[in-house]
XYZ file of C-alpha atoms in Angstrom:
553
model
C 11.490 -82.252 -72.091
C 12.331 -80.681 -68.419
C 9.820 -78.613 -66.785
C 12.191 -75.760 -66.642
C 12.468 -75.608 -70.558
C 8.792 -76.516 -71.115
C 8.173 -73.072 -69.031
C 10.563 -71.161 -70.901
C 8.627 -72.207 -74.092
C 5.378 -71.955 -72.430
C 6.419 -68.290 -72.165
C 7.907 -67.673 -75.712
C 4.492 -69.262 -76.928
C 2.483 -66.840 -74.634
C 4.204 -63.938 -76.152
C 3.510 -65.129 -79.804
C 0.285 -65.604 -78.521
C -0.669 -62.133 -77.529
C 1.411 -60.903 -80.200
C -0.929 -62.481 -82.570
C -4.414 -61.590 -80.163
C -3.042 -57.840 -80.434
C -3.417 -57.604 -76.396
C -1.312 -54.746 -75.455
C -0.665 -53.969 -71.875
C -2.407 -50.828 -70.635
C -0.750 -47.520 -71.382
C -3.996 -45.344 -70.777
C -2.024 -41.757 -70.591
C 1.449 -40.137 -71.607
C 1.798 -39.127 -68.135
C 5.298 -40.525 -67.122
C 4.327 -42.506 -64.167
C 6.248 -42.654 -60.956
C 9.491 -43.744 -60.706
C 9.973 -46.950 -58.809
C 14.100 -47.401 -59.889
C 16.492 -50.001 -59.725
C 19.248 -50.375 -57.736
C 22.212 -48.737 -57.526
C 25.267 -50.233 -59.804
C 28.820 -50.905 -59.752
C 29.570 -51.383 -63.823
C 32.630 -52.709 -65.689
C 33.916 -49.709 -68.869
C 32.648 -52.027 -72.062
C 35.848 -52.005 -74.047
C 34.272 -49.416 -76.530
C 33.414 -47.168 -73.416
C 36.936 -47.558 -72.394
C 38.572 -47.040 -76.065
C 35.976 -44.210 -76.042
C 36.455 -42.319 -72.978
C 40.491 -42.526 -73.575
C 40.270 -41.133 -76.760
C 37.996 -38.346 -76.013
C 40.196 -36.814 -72.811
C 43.716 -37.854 -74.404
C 43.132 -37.684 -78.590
C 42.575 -40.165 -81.406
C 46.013 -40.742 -81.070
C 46.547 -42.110 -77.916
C 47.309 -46.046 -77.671
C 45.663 -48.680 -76.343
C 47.864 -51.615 -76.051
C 45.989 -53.961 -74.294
C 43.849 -57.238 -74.624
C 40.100 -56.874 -73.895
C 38.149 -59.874 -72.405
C 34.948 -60.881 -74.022
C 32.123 -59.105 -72.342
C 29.333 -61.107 -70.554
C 25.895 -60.738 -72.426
C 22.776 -61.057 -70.067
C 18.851 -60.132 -71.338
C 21.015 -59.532 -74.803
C 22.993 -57.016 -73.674
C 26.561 -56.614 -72.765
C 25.958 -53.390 -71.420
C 23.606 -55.342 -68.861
C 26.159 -57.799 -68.051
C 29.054 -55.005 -67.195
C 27.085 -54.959 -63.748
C 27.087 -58.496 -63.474
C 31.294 -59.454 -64.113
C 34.155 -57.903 -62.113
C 37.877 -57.376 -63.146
C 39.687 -60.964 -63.700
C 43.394 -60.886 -62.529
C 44.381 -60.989 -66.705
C 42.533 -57.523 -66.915
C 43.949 -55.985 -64.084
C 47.175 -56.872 -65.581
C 45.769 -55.832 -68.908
C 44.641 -52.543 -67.923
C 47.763 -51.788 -66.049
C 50.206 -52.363 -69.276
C 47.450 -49.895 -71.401
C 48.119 -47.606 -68.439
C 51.715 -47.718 -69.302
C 51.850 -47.146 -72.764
C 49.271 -43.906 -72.430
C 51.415 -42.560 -70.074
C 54.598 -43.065 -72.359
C 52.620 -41.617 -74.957
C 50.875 -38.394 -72.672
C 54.444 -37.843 -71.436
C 56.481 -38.348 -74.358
C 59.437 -35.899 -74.498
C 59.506 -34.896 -77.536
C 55.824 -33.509 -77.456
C 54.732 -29.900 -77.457
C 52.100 -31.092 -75.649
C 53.519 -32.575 -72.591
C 52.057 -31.629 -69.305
C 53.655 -29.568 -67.084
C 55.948 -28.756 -70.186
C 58.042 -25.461 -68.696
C 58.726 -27.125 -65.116
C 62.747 -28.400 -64.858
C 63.179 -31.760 -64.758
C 65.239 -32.202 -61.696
C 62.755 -30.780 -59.102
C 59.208 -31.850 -58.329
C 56.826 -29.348 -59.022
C 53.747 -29.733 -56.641
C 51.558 -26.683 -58.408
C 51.863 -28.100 -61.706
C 51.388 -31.622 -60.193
C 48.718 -30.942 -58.271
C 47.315 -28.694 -61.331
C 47.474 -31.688 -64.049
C 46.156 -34.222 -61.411
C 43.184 -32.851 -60.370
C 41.817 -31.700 -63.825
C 42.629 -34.929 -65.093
C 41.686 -36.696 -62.422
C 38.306 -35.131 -63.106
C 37.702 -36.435 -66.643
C 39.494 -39.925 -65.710
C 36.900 -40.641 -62.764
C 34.205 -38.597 -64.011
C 34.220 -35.993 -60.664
C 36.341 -33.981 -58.494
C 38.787 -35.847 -56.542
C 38.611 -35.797 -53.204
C 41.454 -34.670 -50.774
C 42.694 -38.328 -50.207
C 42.519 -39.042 -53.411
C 44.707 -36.014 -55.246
C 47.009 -36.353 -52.064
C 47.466 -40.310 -53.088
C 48.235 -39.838 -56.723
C 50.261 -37.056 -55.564
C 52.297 -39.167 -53.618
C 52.476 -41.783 -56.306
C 53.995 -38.937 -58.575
C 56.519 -38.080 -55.423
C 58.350 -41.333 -54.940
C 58.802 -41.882 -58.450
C 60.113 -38.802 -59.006
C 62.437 -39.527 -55.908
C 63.187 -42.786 -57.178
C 64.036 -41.884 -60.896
C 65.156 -38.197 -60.713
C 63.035 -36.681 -62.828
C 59.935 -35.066 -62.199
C 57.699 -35.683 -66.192
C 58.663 -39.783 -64.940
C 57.045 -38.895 -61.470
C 53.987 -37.146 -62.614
C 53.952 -40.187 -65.221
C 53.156 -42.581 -62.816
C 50.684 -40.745 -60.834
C 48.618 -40.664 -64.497
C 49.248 -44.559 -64.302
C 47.654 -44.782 -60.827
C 44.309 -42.937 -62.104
C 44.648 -44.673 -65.424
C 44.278 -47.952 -62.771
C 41.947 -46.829 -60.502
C 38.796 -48.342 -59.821
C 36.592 -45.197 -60.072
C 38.045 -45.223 -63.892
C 37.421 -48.736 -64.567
C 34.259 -49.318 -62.664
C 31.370 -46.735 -63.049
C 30.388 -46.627 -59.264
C 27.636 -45.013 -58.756
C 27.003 -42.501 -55.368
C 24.039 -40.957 -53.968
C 23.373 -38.464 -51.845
C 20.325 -37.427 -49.455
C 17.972 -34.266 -50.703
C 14.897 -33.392 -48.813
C 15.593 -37.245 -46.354
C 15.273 -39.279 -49.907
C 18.602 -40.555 -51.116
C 19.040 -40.216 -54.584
C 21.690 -40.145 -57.200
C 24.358 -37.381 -56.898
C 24.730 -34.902 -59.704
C 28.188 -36.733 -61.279
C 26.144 -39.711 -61.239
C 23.549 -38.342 -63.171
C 26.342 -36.993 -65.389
C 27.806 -40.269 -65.825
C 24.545 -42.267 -66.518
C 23.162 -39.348 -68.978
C 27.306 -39.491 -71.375
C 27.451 -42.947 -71.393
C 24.229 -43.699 -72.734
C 24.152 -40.477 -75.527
C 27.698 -40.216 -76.238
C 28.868 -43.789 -75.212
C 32.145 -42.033 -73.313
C 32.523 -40.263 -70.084
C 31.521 -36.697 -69.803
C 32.636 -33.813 -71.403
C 33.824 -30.746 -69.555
C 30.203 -29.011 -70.222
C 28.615 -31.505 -68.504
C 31.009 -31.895 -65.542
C 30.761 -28.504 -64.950
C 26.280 -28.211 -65.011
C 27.118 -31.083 -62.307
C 29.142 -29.102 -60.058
C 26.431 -25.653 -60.546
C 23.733 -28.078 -59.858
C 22.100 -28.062 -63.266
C 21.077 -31.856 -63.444
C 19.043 -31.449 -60.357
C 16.534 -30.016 -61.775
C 14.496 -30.916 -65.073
C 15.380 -27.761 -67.270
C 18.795 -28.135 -66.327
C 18.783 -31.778 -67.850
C 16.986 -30.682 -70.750
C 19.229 -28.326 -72.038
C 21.936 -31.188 -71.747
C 19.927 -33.700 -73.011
C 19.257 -31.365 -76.077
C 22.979 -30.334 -76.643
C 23.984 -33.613 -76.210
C 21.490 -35.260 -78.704
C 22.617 -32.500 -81.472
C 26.378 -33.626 -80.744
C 27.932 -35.994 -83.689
C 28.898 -38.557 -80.109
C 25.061 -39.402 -80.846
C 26.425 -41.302 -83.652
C 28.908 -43.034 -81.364
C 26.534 -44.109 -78.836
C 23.811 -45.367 -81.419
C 26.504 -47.627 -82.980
C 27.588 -49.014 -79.828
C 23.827 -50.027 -78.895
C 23.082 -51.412 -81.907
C 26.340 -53.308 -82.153
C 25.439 -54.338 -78.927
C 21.878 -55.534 -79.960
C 23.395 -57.220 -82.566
C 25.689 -59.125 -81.252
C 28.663 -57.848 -83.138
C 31.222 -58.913 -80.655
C 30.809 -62.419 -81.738
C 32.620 -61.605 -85.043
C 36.002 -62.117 -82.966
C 35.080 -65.606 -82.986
C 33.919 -66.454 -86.803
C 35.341 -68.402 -89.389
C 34.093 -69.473 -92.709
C 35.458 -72.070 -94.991
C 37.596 -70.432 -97.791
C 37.168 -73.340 -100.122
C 33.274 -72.766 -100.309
C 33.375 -69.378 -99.381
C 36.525 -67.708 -101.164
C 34.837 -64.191 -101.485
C 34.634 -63.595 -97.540
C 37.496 -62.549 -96.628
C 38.979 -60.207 -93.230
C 37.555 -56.782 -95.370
C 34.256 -58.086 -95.811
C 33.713 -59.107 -92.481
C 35.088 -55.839 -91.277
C 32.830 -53.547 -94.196
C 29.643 -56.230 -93.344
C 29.372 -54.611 -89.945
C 30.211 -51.158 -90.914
C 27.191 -51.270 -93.887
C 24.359 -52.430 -91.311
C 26.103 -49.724 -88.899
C 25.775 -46.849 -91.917
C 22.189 -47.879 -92.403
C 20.960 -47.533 -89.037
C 22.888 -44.695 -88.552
C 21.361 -43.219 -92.021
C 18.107 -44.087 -91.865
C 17.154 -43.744 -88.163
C 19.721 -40.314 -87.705
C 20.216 -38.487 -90.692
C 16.410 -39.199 -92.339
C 14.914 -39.576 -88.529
C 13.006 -42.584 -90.211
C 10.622 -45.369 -88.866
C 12.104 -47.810 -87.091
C 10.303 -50.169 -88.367
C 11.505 -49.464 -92.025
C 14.983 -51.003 -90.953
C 13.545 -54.128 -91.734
C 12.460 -53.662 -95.581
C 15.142 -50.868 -96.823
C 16.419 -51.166 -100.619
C 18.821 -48.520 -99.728
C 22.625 -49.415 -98.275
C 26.025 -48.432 -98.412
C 28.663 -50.934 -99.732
C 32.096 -51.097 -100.611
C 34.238 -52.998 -103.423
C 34.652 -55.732 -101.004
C 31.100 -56.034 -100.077
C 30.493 -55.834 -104.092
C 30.903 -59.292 -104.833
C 28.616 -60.886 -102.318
C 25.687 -58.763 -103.369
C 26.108 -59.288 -106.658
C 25.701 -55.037 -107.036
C 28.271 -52.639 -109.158
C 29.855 -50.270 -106.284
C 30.878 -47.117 -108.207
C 33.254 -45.929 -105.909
C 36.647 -47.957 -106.105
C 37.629 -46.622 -102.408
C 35.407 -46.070 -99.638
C 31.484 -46.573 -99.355
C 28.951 -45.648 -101.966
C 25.340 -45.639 -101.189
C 23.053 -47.928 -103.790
C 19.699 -49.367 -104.027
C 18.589 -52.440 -104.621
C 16.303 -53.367 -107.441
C 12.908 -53.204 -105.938
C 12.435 -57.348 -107.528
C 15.846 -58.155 -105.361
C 15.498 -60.328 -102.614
C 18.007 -58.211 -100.423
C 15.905 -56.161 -97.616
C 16.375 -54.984 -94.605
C 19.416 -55.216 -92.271
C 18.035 -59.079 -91.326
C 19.548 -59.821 -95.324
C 22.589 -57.989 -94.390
C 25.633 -60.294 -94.935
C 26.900 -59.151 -91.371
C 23.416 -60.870 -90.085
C 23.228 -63.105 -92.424
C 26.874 -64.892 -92.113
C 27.241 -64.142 -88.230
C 24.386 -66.944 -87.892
C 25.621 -69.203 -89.930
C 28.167 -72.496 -89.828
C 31.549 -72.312 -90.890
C 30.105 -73.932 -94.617
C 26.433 -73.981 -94.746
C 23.738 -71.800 -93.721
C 21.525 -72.395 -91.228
C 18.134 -71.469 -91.077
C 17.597 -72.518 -86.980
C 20.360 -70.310 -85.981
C 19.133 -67.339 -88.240
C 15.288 -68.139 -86.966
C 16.531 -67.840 -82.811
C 18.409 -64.961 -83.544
C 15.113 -63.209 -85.064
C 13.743 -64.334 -82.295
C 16.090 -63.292 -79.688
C 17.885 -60.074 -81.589
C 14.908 -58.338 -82.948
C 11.658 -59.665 -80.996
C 12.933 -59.761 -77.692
C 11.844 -63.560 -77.261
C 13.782 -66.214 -75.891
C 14.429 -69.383 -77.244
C 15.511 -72.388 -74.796
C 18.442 -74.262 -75.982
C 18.057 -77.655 -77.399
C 18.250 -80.889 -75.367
C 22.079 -82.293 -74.686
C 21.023 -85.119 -76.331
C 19.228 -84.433 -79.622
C 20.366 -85.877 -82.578
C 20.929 -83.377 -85.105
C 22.496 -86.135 -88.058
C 19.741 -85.446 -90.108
C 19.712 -81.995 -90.218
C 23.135 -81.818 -91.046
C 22.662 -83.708 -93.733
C 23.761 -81.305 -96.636
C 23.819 -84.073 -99.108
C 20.842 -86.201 -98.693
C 19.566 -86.547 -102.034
C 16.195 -87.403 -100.346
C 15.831 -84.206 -98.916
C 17.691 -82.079 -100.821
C 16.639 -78.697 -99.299
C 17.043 -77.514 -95.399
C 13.342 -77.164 -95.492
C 13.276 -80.972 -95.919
C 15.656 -82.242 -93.706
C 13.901 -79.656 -91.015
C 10.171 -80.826 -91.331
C 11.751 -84.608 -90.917
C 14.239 -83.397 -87.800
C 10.888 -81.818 -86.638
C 9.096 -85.108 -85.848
C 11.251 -85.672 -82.658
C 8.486 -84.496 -80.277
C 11.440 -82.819 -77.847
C 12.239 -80.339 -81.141
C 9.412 -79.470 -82.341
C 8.277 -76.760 -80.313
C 10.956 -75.161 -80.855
C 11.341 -75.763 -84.213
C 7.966 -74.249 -84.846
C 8.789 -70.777 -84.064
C 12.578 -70.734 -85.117
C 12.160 -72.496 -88.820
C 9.602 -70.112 -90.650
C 11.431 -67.040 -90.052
C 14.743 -68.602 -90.792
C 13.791 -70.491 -93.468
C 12.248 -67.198 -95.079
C 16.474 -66.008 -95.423
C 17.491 -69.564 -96.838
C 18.065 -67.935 -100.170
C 21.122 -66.997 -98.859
C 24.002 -68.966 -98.150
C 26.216 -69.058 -95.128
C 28.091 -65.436 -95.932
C 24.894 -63.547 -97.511
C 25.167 -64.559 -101.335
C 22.003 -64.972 -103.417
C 21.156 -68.301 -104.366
C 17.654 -70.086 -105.749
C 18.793 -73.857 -105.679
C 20.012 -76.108 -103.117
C 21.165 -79.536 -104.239
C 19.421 -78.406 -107.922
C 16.131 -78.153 -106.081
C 14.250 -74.623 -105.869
C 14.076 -73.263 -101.950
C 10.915 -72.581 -101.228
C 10.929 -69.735 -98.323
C 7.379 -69.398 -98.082
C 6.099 -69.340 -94.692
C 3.948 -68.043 -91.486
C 5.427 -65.174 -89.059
C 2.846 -65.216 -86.235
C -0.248 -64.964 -88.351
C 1.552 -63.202 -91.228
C 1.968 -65.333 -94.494
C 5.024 -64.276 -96.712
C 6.111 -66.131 -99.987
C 9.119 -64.321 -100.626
C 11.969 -63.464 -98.625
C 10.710 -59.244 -99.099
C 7.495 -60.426 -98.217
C 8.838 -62.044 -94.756
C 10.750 -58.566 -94.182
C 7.422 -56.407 -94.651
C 6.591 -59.372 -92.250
C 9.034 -58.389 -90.118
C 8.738 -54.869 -90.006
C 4.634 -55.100 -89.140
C 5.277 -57.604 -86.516
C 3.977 -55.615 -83.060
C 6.754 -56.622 -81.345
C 9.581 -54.770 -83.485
C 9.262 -51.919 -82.089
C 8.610 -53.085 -78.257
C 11.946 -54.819 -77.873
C 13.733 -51.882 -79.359
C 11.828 -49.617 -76.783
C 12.423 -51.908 -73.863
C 15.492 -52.870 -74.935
C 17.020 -49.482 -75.601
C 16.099 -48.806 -71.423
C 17.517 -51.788 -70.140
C 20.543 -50.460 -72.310
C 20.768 -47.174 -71.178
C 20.370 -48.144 -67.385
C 22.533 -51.352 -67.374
C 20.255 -53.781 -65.883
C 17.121 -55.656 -66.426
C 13.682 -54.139 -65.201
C 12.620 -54.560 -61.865
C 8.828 -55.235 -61.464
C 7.627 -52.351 -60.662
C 9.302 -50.328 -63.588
C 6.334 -52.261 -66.059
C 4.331 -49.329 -66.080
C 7.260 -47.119 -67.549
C 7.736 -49.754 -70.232
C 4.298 -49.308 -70.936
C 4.815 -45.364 -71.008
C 7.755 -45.855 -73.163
C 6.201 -48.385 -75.599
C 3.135 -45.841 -76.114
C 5.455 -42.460 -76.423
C 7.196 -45.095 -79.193
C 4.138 -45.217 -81.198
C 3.066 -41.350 -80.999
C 6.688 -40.009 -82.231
C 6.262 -42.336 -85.617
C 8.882 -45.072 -83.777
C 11.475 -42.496 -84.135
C 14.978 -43.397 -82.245
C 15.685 -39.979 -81.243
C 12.568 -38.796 -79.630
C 12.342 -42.381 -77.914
C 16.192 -41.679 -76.527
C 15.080 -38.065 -75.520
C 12.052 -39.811 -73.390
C 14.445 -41.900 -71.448
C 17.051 -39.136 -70.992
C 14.411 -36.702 -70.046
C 12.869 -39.332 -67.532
C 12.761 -39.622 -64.225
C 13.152 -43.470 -64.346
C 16.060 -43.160 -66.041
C 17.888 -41.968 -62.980
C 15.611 -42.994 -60.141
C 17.216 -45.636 -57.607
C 14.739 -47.493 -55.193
C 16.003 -46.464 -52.256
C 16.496 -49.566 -50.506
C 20.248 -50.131 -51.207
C 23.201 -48.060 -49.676
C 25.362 -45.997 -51.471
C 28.711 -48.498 -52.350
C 31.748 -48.518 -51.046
C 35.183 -49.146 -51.040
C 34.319 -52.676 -49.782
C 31.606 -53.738 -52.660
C 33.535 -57.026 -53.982
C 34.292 -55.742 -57.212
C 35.547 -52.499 -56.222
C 38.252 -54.314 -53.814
C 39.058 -56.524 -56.211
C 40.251 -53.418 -58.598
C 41.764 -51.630 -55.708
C 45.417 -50.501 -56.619
């Protein structure tokens, strides 16, 4: 084993450790504590902030012809790794073709609709250009334009109109050119200086409080308590933060973190065998995401529940499609019905969802290592080094070994190779507690006509049962601290610097007094100071940060 890897599971093992010790780290007081910040950030749109923030200024309607790259995850996120990845050439190109077909669409002729809708065709009108440009401008880049820039776009709309006769063509392409900027594609943060500190500016602060409660870019409201000045002070947030929370975009932008979290974005890339697995099919990978979606939306939203609860619910939502791989009657023939299951099922919690369950699986089998890292990594927050390039995994894989007929055999003889075993020994007992279920969620008790036997040890917690191992789950103490850190590094796009412990600490403690409620924990971190503190020793950007040339038009 390398040093390197023996220190990441020296670390993993610490955390277990003092998991199991119940050491906490100090949070003596709900006093917030002083904002140390991070640094300032130039981020890529996600492509569910982009699909988002088109929707929201141009209607449910409007296209979106384009390809999105996948996203780069770093400390679990994607919405950490937007700062992290620029604009590739293919996106540019990408982006510039969506660009296109809005336009067409904005400035389709035969729509009541059409901007600029009473000005004659075969003269340029600079009051209605100038007009639609500037209050679309606003929404596109998330503040005023500035003289340069309205006079660019304006100039855009100018020689196409010159070029092409006509002045709804013109005026097209000047949307194109803010439909490509960077300022639209990048969130680039500014700052200004009040009382000789540098801190964010006011759209800023608009821009970092939308995207993380409403997952798209602001909303005229808040625009406008930017330009008066309201989020520079703390009422003024508040009463955003409040309106904001009570707004059905919550629902958006808790979807989008906990798709996120959950690593949803690798469904683009599954496949299961049809031959084994005949009932998974393109609607039940589609309705598996939606159902764990509905239930954290449900549960943590509509019945403000314990977080914790996520992990032992009998209550879900399923479809027809979903019907046959819970082995549950769905009443409704269209749509979603909400059911429970029976309180002896061994279906609880989203960790037995099939969208869980099957996204950590093979292509034919199950797989109780993958499903045991990704407990790890998805819901405690701990890493798990990769394996060695050159372990042997043939006996593992070795479905049909008569010998050891169960994964549970083959793992405790895989588990003798001393460079495995570590790792083994935190990844196998929580996923061989969901072995039950095959590799797309179904029920099972035999593998190879031998009884599983999930029985196991979470970190000091003995289960027998697969809803034992999810009360398990839900008691473990660090459920709720990865959420709570997790959920900041979210909302700020970018890991923790050192001195921002403390507020974790805050955080993790305000967690515990509001019942581990998501929306009084999201309220904390709007609310916060932290939340839009930067630590003053980086610049504001500019037009030569490398991923803001690369996007230049």
């Amino acid at each position: 084993m390398t040093a390197n890897r023996f220190m990441r599971l020296f670390i993993v093992s610490i955390t277990i450790c003092i998991s199991l010790l119940g050491c906490e780290r100090d949070a003596s007081s709900l006093r917030e504590p002083a904002a140390a910040g991070g640094p300032l950030l130039v981020r890529a749109l996600t492509e569910s902030q982009y699909r988002a923030s088109v929707h929201s200024i141009f209607g449910e309607d409007a296209p979106i012809a384009m390809r999105f790259e996948p996203g780069l995850r770093s400390e679990g996120l994607l919405a950490v790794g937007t700062s992290e990845v620029g604009l590739s050439p293919f996106s540019l190109e990408q982006y510039n073709q969506a660009a296109i077909a809005l336009s067409d669409f904005v400035f389709n002729p035969d729509s009541a609709n059409r901007p600029c809708l009473d000005s004659a065709a075969d003269q340029f009108d600079q009051t209605c250009a100038q007009h639609y440009l500037s209050t679309t401008g606003l929404r596109l880049l998330r503040r005023p334009l500035s003289e340069a820039q309205l006079n660019l776009y304006l100039e855009i709309a100018k020689q196409n109109f010159s070029l092409l006769g006509d002045f709804h063509t013109g005026l097209k392409y000047g949307l194109v050119g803010l439909l490509t900027a960077p300022n639209f594609l990048l969130r680039i943060e500014q700052t200004e200086i009040v009382d000789g500190v540098e801190v964010l500016d006011a759209y800023s602060r608009a821009e970092r409080l939308a995207f993380f409660l409403t997952n798209t870019s602001p909303d005229e409201t808040l625009l406008t308590a930017a330009a008066n000045g309201q989020l520079s002070h703390v009422e003024g947030r508040r009463q955003q933060v409040e309106r904001l929370l009570a707004s059905d975009t919550l629902t958006l932008a808790v979807k989008d973190f906990f798709t996120d979290m959950l690593r949803f974005d690798a469904f683009r890339d599954i496949s299961k065998d049809s031959a084994i697995y005949p009932a998974f099919n393109a609607d039940v990978l589609q309705d598996a995401q939606q159902q764990t979606l509905l239930d954290i939306v449900q549960h943590l939203l509509v019945d403000e529940g314990d977080y914790r609860q996520l992990f032992n619910l009998k209550q879900t939502h399923l479809t027809r499609a979903l019907g046959p791989i819970y082995r549950v009657p769905v009443p409704n023939r269209k749509g979603w019905s909400e059911v429970s299951f029976p309180s002896d099922s061994a279906y609880a919690g989203i960790q037995s969802h099939a969208s869980f369950l099957a996204l950590h699986s093979h292509p034919g089998s199950s797989s109780p290592t993958l499903r045991g890292k990704a407990i790890r990594e998805v819901f405690l927050c701990q890493e798990v080094p990769d394996p060695p390039a050159d372990v042997d995994f043939t006996l593992a894989e070795e479905t049909n070994n008569h010998a050891m007929p169960t994964a549970k055999d083959r793992l405790i003889a895989h588990n003798n190779e001393p460079s495995c075993a570590g790792c083994h020994k935190i990844m196998d007992p929580p996923g061989l507690a969901l072995e039950q279920f095959d590799g797309v969620g179904k029920f099972r008790v035999l593998e190879n006509n031998t009884l599983i036997d999930v029985a196991g040890n979470l970190d000091g917690q003995v289960f027998e049962t697969a809803p034992q191992f999810a009360q398990a789950l839900s008691n473990h103490r660090e459920i709720p601290r990865c959420l709570a850190e997790r959920l900041y590094r979210y909302s700020v796009g970018r890991d923790v610097t050192w001195h921002e412990r403390a507020f974790l600490d805050y955080l993790n403690q305000v967690f515990v007094d509001v019942d581990y409620r998501l929306k009084p924990l999201m309220r904390t971190i709007a609310l916060s100071d932290s939340f839009y503190a930067i630590d003053g020793n980086h610049s504001q950007l500019s037009d030569t940060h490398p991923k803001i040339a690369e996007a230049k038009p």
